[in-house]
Short mmCIF file of C-alpha atoms in Angstrom, two decimals:
data_model
loop_
_atom_site.label_atom_id
_atom_site.label_comp_id
_atom_site.label_asym_id
_atom_site.label_seq_id
_atom_site.Cartn_x
_atom_site.Cartn_y
_atom_site.Cartn_z
CA MET A 1 35.98 40.50 -20.56
CA PRO A 2 37.26 43.96 -21.56
CA GLN A 3 37.37 47.05 -19.38
CA VAL A 4 37.77 50.75 -20.07
CA ARG A 5 38.91 53.55 -17.82
CA VAL A 6 36.38 56.28 -17.01
CA GLY A 7 37.95 58.88 -14.75
CA GLU A 8 39.22 56.98 -11.72
CA LEU A 9 37.03 53.98 -12.46
CA PHE A 10 37.43 50.86 -14.55
CA LEU A 11 34.15 49.69 -16.09
CA GLU A 12 33.65 46.14 -17.35
CA TYR A 13 31.61 45.80 -20.53
CA ARG A 14 30.48 43.32 -23.18
CA THR A 15 29.21 43.87 -26.71
CA ALA A 16 27.07 42.10 -29.30
CA GLY A 17 26.47 42.88 -32.95
CA ASN A 18 28.38 44.78 -35.58
CA LEU A 19 30.65 47.58 -34.39
CA ALA A 20 29.65 49.64 -37.45
CA ASP A 21 25.95 49.59 -36.50
CA PRO A 22 24.30 52.33 -34.38
CA ALA A 23 25.05 51.86 -30.69
CA LEU A 24 22.49 50.75 -28.10
CA VAL A 25 23.66 50.84 -24.48
CA LEU A 26 21.78 48.78 -21.90
CA VAL A 27 21.48 50.33 -18.43
CA MET A 28 20.39 47.93 -15.69
CA GLY A 29 18.57 48.33 -12.38
CA THR A 30 19.87 48.82 -8.86
CA ALA A 31 23.36 47.38 -8.34
CA ALA A 32 22.77 44.96 -11.21
CA PRO A 33 25.82 43.93 -13.27
CA LEU A 34 25.79 43.13 -16.97
CA THR A 35 24.95 39.46 -16.34
CA MET A 36 21.39 40.48 -15.50
CA TRP A 37 20.90 40.99 -19.24
CA ASP A 38 20.44 37.66 -21.02
CA ASP A 39 22.75 36.87 -23.91
CA GLY A 40 19.71 35.88 -25.97
CA PHE A 41 18.04 39.23 -25.35
CA CYS A 42 21.18 41.09 -26.43
CA GLU A 43 21.39 38.99 -29.57
CA ARG A 44 17.76 39.81 -30.38
CA LEU A 45 18.57 43.51 -30.15
CA ALA A 46 21.74 43.10 -32.21
CA GLY A 47 19.57 41.41 -34.83
CA LEU A 48 17.82 44.75 -35.34
CA GLY A 49 21.06 46.13 -36.73
CA LEU A 50 22.39 47.59 -33.47
CA HIS A 51 25.76 47.44 -31.74
CA VAL A 52 24.67 46.41 -28.24
CA VAL A 53 26.78 47.41 -25.23
CA ARG A 54 26.10 46.29 -21.65
CA PHE A 55 28.30 47.11 -18.69
CA ASP A 56 28.87 46.79 -14.97
CA TYR A 57 28.05 50.00 -13.10
CA ARG A 58 30.64 51.20 -10.59
CA ASP A 59 30.21 49.12 -7.42
CA THR A 60 28.88 46.12 -9.38
CA GLY A 61 30.31 43.04 -11.03
CA ARG A 62 33.93 43.45 -12.06
CA SER A 63 33.97 47.24 -12.30
CA THR A 64 35.65 49.39 -9.65
CA HIS A 65 34.06 49.13 -6.22
CA VAL A 66 33.85 52.05 -3.82
CA ALA A 67 35.63 51.86 -0.46
CA ARG A 68 32.81 53.29 1.66
CA PRO A 69 31.45 51.28 4.62
CA MET A 70 27.70 50.79 4.81
CA PRO A 71 25.24 49.62 7.48
CA ALA A 72 24.45 45.93 7.48
CA SER A 73 20.83 46.10 6.32
CA ILE A 74 18.39 48.16 4.28
CA PRO A 75 16.40 49.38 7.34
CA GLU A 76 19.63 50.45 9.09
CA MET A 77 20.81 52.25 5.96
CA MET A 78 17.50 54.04 5.50
CA GLY A 79 17.41 55.02 9.16
CA ALA A 80 20.94 56.41 9.06
CA PHE A 81 20.14 58.36 5.90
CA ALA A 82 16.90 59.75 7.30
CA GLY A 83 18.73 60.79 10.48
CA GLY A 84 21.47 62.60 8.60
CA GLN A 85 24.22 60.19 9.69
CA LEU A 86 24.78 58.79 6.20
CA LYS A 87 25.31 60.57 2.89
CA PRO A 88 25.38 58.95 -0.56
CA PRO A 89 28.95 58.40 -1.79
CA TYR A 90 27.57 59.01 -5.28
CA ARG A 91 24.25 59.88 -6.87
CA LEU A 92 22.37 58.79 -9.98
CA GLU A 93 23.84 61.82 -11.73
CA ASP A 94 27.30 60.34 -11.14
CA LEU A 95 26.18 57.03 -12.64
CA ALA A 96 24.85 58.95 -15.65
CA ASP A 97 28.23 60.65 -16.02
CA ASP A 98 29.88 57.20 -15.83
CA LEU A 99 27.63 56.12 -18.69
CA LEU A 100 28.61 59.13 -20.78
CA GLY A 101 32.26 58.44 -19.95
CA LEU A 102 31.79 54.89 -21.19
CA LEU A 103 30.58 56.28 -24.52
CA ASP A 104 33.72 58.44 -24.69
CA ALA A 105 35.99 55.51 -23.87
CA LEU A 106 34.38 53.33 -26.54
CA GLY A 107 34.47 56.08 -29.16
CA ILE A 108 30.67 56.27 -29.40
CA GLY A 109 29.51 59.75 -30.34
CA ALA A 110 25.82 59.15 -29.63
CA ALA A 111 23.79 56.11 -28.63
CA HIS A 112 20.30 54.85 -28.04
CA LEU A 113 19.83 53.99 -24.34
CA LEU A 114 17.65 51.21 -22.94
CA GLY A 115 17.16 51.66 -19.19
CA LEU A 116 15.40 49.31 -16.79
CA SER A 117 14.15 50.51 -13.38
CA GLN A 118 17.03 52.49 -11.79
CA GLY A 119 18.68 52.25 -15.21
CA GLY A 120 15.73 54.15 -16.64
CA GLY A 121 16.47 57.00 -14.26
CA VAL A 122 20.16 56.95 -15.14
CA ALA A 123 19.29 56.96 -18.86
CA GLN A 124 16.93 59.93 -18.34
CA LEU A 125 19.69 61.88 -16.60
CA ALA A 126 22.27 61.05 -19.28
CA ALA A 127 19.89 62.32 -21.98
CA ALA A 128 19.19 65.49 -20.01
CA ARG A 129 22.85 66.18 -19.17
CA ALA A 130 24.19 65.52 -22.66
CA PRO A 131 21.31 65.62 -25.17
CA GLU A 132 23.68 65.52 -28.13
CA ARG A 133 24.95 62.11 -26.97
CA VAL A 134 21.59 60.31 -26.80
CA ARG A 135 19.67 59.48 -29.99
CA ALA A 136 16.65 57.82 -28.36
CA LEU A 137 15.45 56.32 -25.09
CA THR A 138 13.60 53.13 -24.30
CA LEU A 139 12.50 53.23 -20.65
CA VAL A 140 11.25 50.08 -18.93
CA ALA A 141 9.64 49.81 -15.48
CA THR A 142 10.84 53.21 -14.31
CA SER A 143 9.59 56.53 -12.91
CA THR A 144 10.27 60.27 -12.68
CA ALA A 145 11.41 59.99 -9.02
CA GLY A 146 8.84 62.72 -8.38
CA PRO A 147 6.95 63.17 -5.10
CA ASN A 148 3.72 61.80 -6.58
CA VAL A 149 5.10 58.45 -7.76
CA PRO A 150 2.79 55.83 -6.19
CA PRO A 151 4.62 53.78 -3.53
CA PRO A 152 4.78 49.99 -3.49
CA SER A 153 2.19 48.19 -1.41
CA ALA A 154 2.98 47.15 2.17
CA GLU A 155 3.24 43.53 1.00
CA THR A 156 5.77 44.46 -1.71
CA MET A 157 7.77 46.60 0.74
CA ALA A 158 8.03 43.63 3.09
CA VAL A 159 9.61 41.63 0.27
CA LEU A 160 11.95 44.46 -0.71
CA LEU A 161 13.17 44.82 2.89
CA THR A 162 14.10 41.15 3.22
CA ASP A 163 17.57 40.50 4.66
CA LEU A 164 20.30 40.81 2.05
CA PRO A 165 22.12 37.66 0.93
CA THR A 166 25.56 36.78 2.25
CA ASP A 167 26.60 33.85 0.05
CA ARG A 168 25.81 32.18 -3.27
CA ALA A 169 22.95 30.02 -1.98
CA SER A 170 21.23 32.89 -0.17
CA PHE A 171 21.71 35.16 -3.18
CA ILE A 172 19.94 32.67 -5.45
CA ALA A 173 17.14 32.25 -2.90
CA TRP A 174 16.85 36.05 -2.52
CA ASN A 175 16.52 36.49 -6.28
CA GLU A 176 13.90 33.75 -6.43
CA LEU A 177 11.89 35.48 -3.70
CA MET A 178 12.24 38.94 -5.23
CA TYR A 179 11.34 38.04 -8.78
CA THR A 180 8.56 35.59 -8.02
CA LYS A 181 6.92 38.31 -5.91
CA THR A 182 7.61 41.31 -8.18
CA GLY A 183 8.01 39.75 -11.63
CA SER A 184 5.43 38.59 -14.12
CA VAL A 185 1.93 37.66 -13.04
CA SER A 186 0.68 36.08 -16.25
CA PRO A 187 2.34 33.80 -17.17
CA PRO A 188 3.79 32.97 -13.74
CA PRO A 189 7.50 33.67 -13.18
CA ASP A 190 9.96 31.15 -14.63
CA VAL A 191 11.82 30.04 -11.50
CA ALA A 192 14.50 28.13 -13.41
CA TRP A 193 15.29 31.24 -15.47
CA ILE A 194 15.43 33.42 -12.34
CA ARG A 195 17.80 31.00 -10.61
CA ALA A 196 20.08 30.65 -13.64
CA ARG A 197 20.37 34.43 -13.92
CA ALA A 198 21.15 34.69 -10.21
CA GLU A 199 23.81 31.99 -10.44
CA ARG A 200 25.73 33.70 -13.23
CA THR A 201 25.35 37.10 -11.54
CA TRP A 202 26.78 35.90 -8.22
CA ASP A 203 29.64 34.20 -10.03
CA HIS A 204 30.34 37.41 -11.99
CA GLY A 205 30.37 39.54 -8.85
CA TRP A 206 27.85 41.04 -6.42
CA SER A 207 28.14 42.64 -2.97
CA ALA A 208 25.60 43.70 -0.37
CA ALA A 209 27.54 46.91 0.36
CA GLY A 210 27.50 47.85 -3.33
CA PHE A 211 23.78 47.15 -3.46
CA LEU A 212 23.19 49.44 -0.48
CA ARG A 213 25.28 52.24 -1.96
CA HIS A 214 23.26 52.02 -5.18
CA LEU A 215 20.00 51.92 -3.23
CA LEU A 216 21.08 55.02 -1.32
CA ALA A 217 21.57 56.79 -4.66
CA VAL A 218 18.05 55.78 -5.64
CA ILE A 219 16.31 56.91 -2.45
CA SER A 220 18.17 60.24 -2.52
CA ALA A 221 17.18 60.93 -6.14
CA THR A 222 15.40 64.18 -6.97
CA ASP A 223 12.40 64.74 -9.21
CA ARG A 224 13.43 64.44 -12.87
CA THR A 225 10.16 65.83 -14.27
CA PRO A 226 11.53 69.31 -15.15
CA LEU A 227 14.43 67.68 -17.02
CA LEU A 228 12.17 65.29 -18.87
CA ARG A 229 10.06 68.16 -20.21
CA GLU A 230 13.14 69.40 -22.08
CA LEU A 231 13.87 66.15 -23.93
CA ALA A 232 13.56 66.40 -27.71
CA ILE A 233 14.39 62.84 -28.79
CA PRO A 234 12.26 59.77 -29.55
CA VAL A 235 11.23 58.05 -26.31
CA SER A 236 9.44 54.74 -25.92
CA ILE A 237 8.15 53.61 -22.51
CA VAL A 238 7.28 50.01 -21.69
CA HIS A 239 5.66 49.23 -18.36
CA GLY A 240 4.09 46.17 -16.85
CA ALA A 241 0.43 46.43 -15.93
CA ALA A 242 1.25 44.25 -12.91
CA ASP A 243 4.41 46.10 -11.78
CA PRO A 244 4.20 46.17 -7.95
CA ILE A 245 7.24 48.41 -7.40
CA PHE A 246 6.28 51.22 -9.77
CA PRO A 247 2.51 50.96 -10.31
CA VAL A 248 1.43 51.79 -13.85
CA ALA A 249 0.52 55.35 -12.83
CA ALA A 250 4.28 55.98 -12.59
CA ALA A 251 4.64 55.17 -16.29
CA HIS A 252 1.88 57.61 -17.17
CA GLN A 253 3.73 60.31 -15.23
CA VAL A 254 6.89 59.65 -17.27
CA ALA A 255 4.92 59.69 -20.52
CA GLN A 256 3.16 62.95 -19.62
CA ALA A 257 6.48 64.61 -18.75
CA ILE A 258 8.28 63.76 -22.01
CA PRO A 259 7.00 65.47 -25.18
CA GLY A 260 5.89 62.91 -27.74
CA ALA A 261 6.76 59.86 -25.63
CA ARG A 262 5.06 56.60 -26.57
CA LEU A 263 3.73 54.41 -23.74
CA ARG A 264 3.04 50.70 -24.02
CA VAL A 265 1.47 48.99 -20.99
CA VAL A 266 2.03 45.22 -21.12
CA PRO A 267 -0.57 42.94 -19.50
CA GLY A 268 0.84 40.44 -17.01
CA MET A 269 4.29 42.01 -16.90
CA GLY A 270 5.77 42.96 -13.53
CA HIS A 271 9.05 44.59 -12.52
CA ASP A 272 11.34 42.33 -14.52
CA LEU A 273 12.42 41.40 -18.02
CA SER A 274 11.49 37.74 -18.35
CA PRO A 275 11.80 36.19 -21.84
CA VAL A 276 8.07 36.09 -22.48
CA PHE A 277 8.09 39.91 -22.62
CA TRP A 278 11.19 40.40 -24.75
CA ASP A 279 9.12 41.03 -27.89
CA ALA A 280 7.52 44.12 -26.34
CA ILE A 281 10.93 45.59 -25.48
CA VAL A 282 12.50 44.73 -28.83
CA ASP A 283 9.56 46.29 -30.67
CA ALA A 284 9.83 49.45 -28.56
CA VAL A 285 13.54 49.77 -29.34
CA ARG A 286 12.91 49.25 -33.03
CA GLU A 287 10.18 51.90 -33.13
CA VAL A 288 12.41 54.70 -31.84
CA SER A 289 15.69 53.55 -33.41
CA ASN A 290 14.71 53.55 -37.10
CA VAL A 291 16.27 50.13 -37.57
CA ARG A 292 15.02 47.11 -39.41
CA ALA A 293 12.16 44.92 -38.27
CA PRO A 294 13.25 41.95 -36.16
CA ALA A 295 13.55 38.56 -37.79
CA ALA A 296 10.91 36.04 -36.75
CA SER A 297 12.13 34.13 -33.70
CA SER A 298 10.82 32.82 -30.44
CA SER A 299 11.77 34.44 -27.15
CA GLY A 300 13.74 32.33 -24.76
CA PRO A 301 16.43 32.56 -22.14
CA ALA A 302 20.06 32.17 -23.03
CA ALA A 303 22.10 29.47 -21.41
CA PRO A 304 23.73 30.74 -18.23
#
């Protein structure tokens, strides 16, 4: 797959759709490479008349990884950070600048951004830092990172703090645990789809140290509310009514902070992007992108 140079980094990327169409850049969650986006989902978006770009963040997949040692576990990392012994090697603002650098490298003057979870925060920052480069935002399962964002439940935190995987088999099992506990509620999570996505993601490239460095950027994030109040672009927010990581009140906070933002709360949806909920995301993108209505088709996962 192709790469571009952004500063001192090389970022891996993949595209779908017609190069002449308006650009839509997909921005994934914490330490998630481009393989976490299904091919079928990208093709659905390209079918709207969009040039779809997905990429590996720094420290993920086949993009440049950072040579910065990390503790062995999430609790150790959080303890070292809280005690002042560990500082983030980069912040979400740096990931937003990487995203803007990707636009430069690909010759994209301005793009629509679709951000999921951490990717929603990165997309918010990119729009705030370079408003002339972002045409519209679609934000899924994300927050303002403000002090009043409701925390996950104790049960959800126990899942999130599970030991990190060390090999392919444990990575697949870890994904199955995470997304059956935090993904859709109704219908139940599709375990075969979760496992297939995990398999292709491990094979593409994933590391526990990269995950921890990304997570450190997330937990050190500052409140984006003042920046969001300044946005003057179309913004569509999609949030699962059953999201256990960012309860739905977090979505209302984002919507209240952004002038004119549209919020859609999806029953049964959790903190994931399973195929059964693709229609809601595609519709949200279409509404703020001024592109054609999607052709009739059934949602479904792409082959791994």
